[in-house]
C-alpha atoms as one frame of an Amber mdcrd trajectory, in Angstrom:
protein
   2.582   2.339   4.168   2.388  -1.216   4.682   2.249  -3.561   1.529  -1.511
  -4.408   2.062  -2.271  -0.691   1.862  -0.002  -0.196  -0.999  -2.184  -2.878
  -2.906  -5.540  -1.476  -1.792  -4.395   1.997  -2.643  -3.885   1.238  -6.080
  -7.155  -0.698  -6.520  -9.247   1.927  -5.067  -7.594   4.384  -7.287  -8.064
   2.107 -10.483 -11.745   1.533  -9.454 -12.863   5.054  -8.468 -10.186   6.872
 -10.775  -9.004   9.070  -7.762  -5.471   9.545  -7.454  -5.451  11.396  -4.047
  -6.752   8.800  -1.501  -5.474   8.918   1.795  -5.440   6.200   4.515  -8.278
   7.157   6.043 -10.665   8.237   3.246 -13.862   6.400   3.502 -14.657   4.243
   0.291 -17.958   5.319   0.093 -17.653   9.229   0.465 -15.230   8.839  -2.291
 -18.121   8.459  -4.391 -18.050   4.810  -4.916 -21.517   2.775  -5.968 -22.781
  -0.818  -5.361 -20.965  -1.971  -8.557 -17.637  -0.253  -7.613 -17.604  -2.175
  -4.053 -18.356  -5.584  -5.830 -15.729  -4.752  -8.542 -13.093  -3.747  -5.815
 -13.823  -6.905  -3.684 -13.002  -9.023  -6.417 -10.086  -7.469  -7.257  -8.614
  -7.615  -3.926  -9.650 -11.069  -3.424  -7.859 -11.972  -6.728  -4.731 -10.162
  -6.063  -3.983 -11.106  -2.222  -5.712 -14.416  -2.531  -8.414 -13.169   0.407
 -11.612 -13.783   1.235 -13.411 -10.283   1.550 -17.289  -9.862   1.060 -18.996
  -6.922   0.201 -20.000  -6.430   3.623 -16.665  -6.384   5.125 -16.056  -3.160
   2.984 -19.145  -1.514   4.845 -17.426  -2.648   8.179 -14.144  -1.428   7.399
 -14.849   1.707   5.072 -11.404   3.278   5.298  -8.282   1.745   3.754  -6.380
   1.783   6.944  -9.364  -0.156   8.765  -9.548  -2.644   5.659  -5.567  -3.084
   5.612  -5.650  -4.079   9.445  -8.581  -6.284   8.816  -7.084  -8.249   6.036
  -4.003  -8.488   7.581  -5.479 -10.168  10.716  -7.374 -12.523   8.555  -4.485
 -14.063   6.646  -1.103 -12.450   6.939   1.185 -15.239   5.450  -1.340 -15.748
   2.539  -1.779 -11.801   1.634   2.361 -11.534   1.774   2.589 -14.458  -0.401
   0.157 -12.819  -3.044   1.491  -9.417  -2.413   4.895 -10.836  -3.729   3.190
 -12.258  -6.751   1.591  -9.051  -7.556   4.549  -6.966  -7.432   6.067  -9.256
  -9.800   3.633  -8.780 -12.446   3.758  -5.209 -12.159   7.331  -5.518 -13.252
């Protein structure tokens, strides 16, 4: 699992209150609603320093697809923010 996938998994688990989420699970099939989507996008942007939009979750609804998209957008920024996020967890 990549670093971005790990962060996304943690955010999805927290938002949806589901522990067993797989890389190919669809965010919306897991029971997400529009408010969950907004909260999730906000948290992703806050932690990873990205510019993700709600529409991007609809385009890339699986954890794996979304992680690939984020990594392609700003890999250096995502990497730096992931390291900061890991420090906060310790």
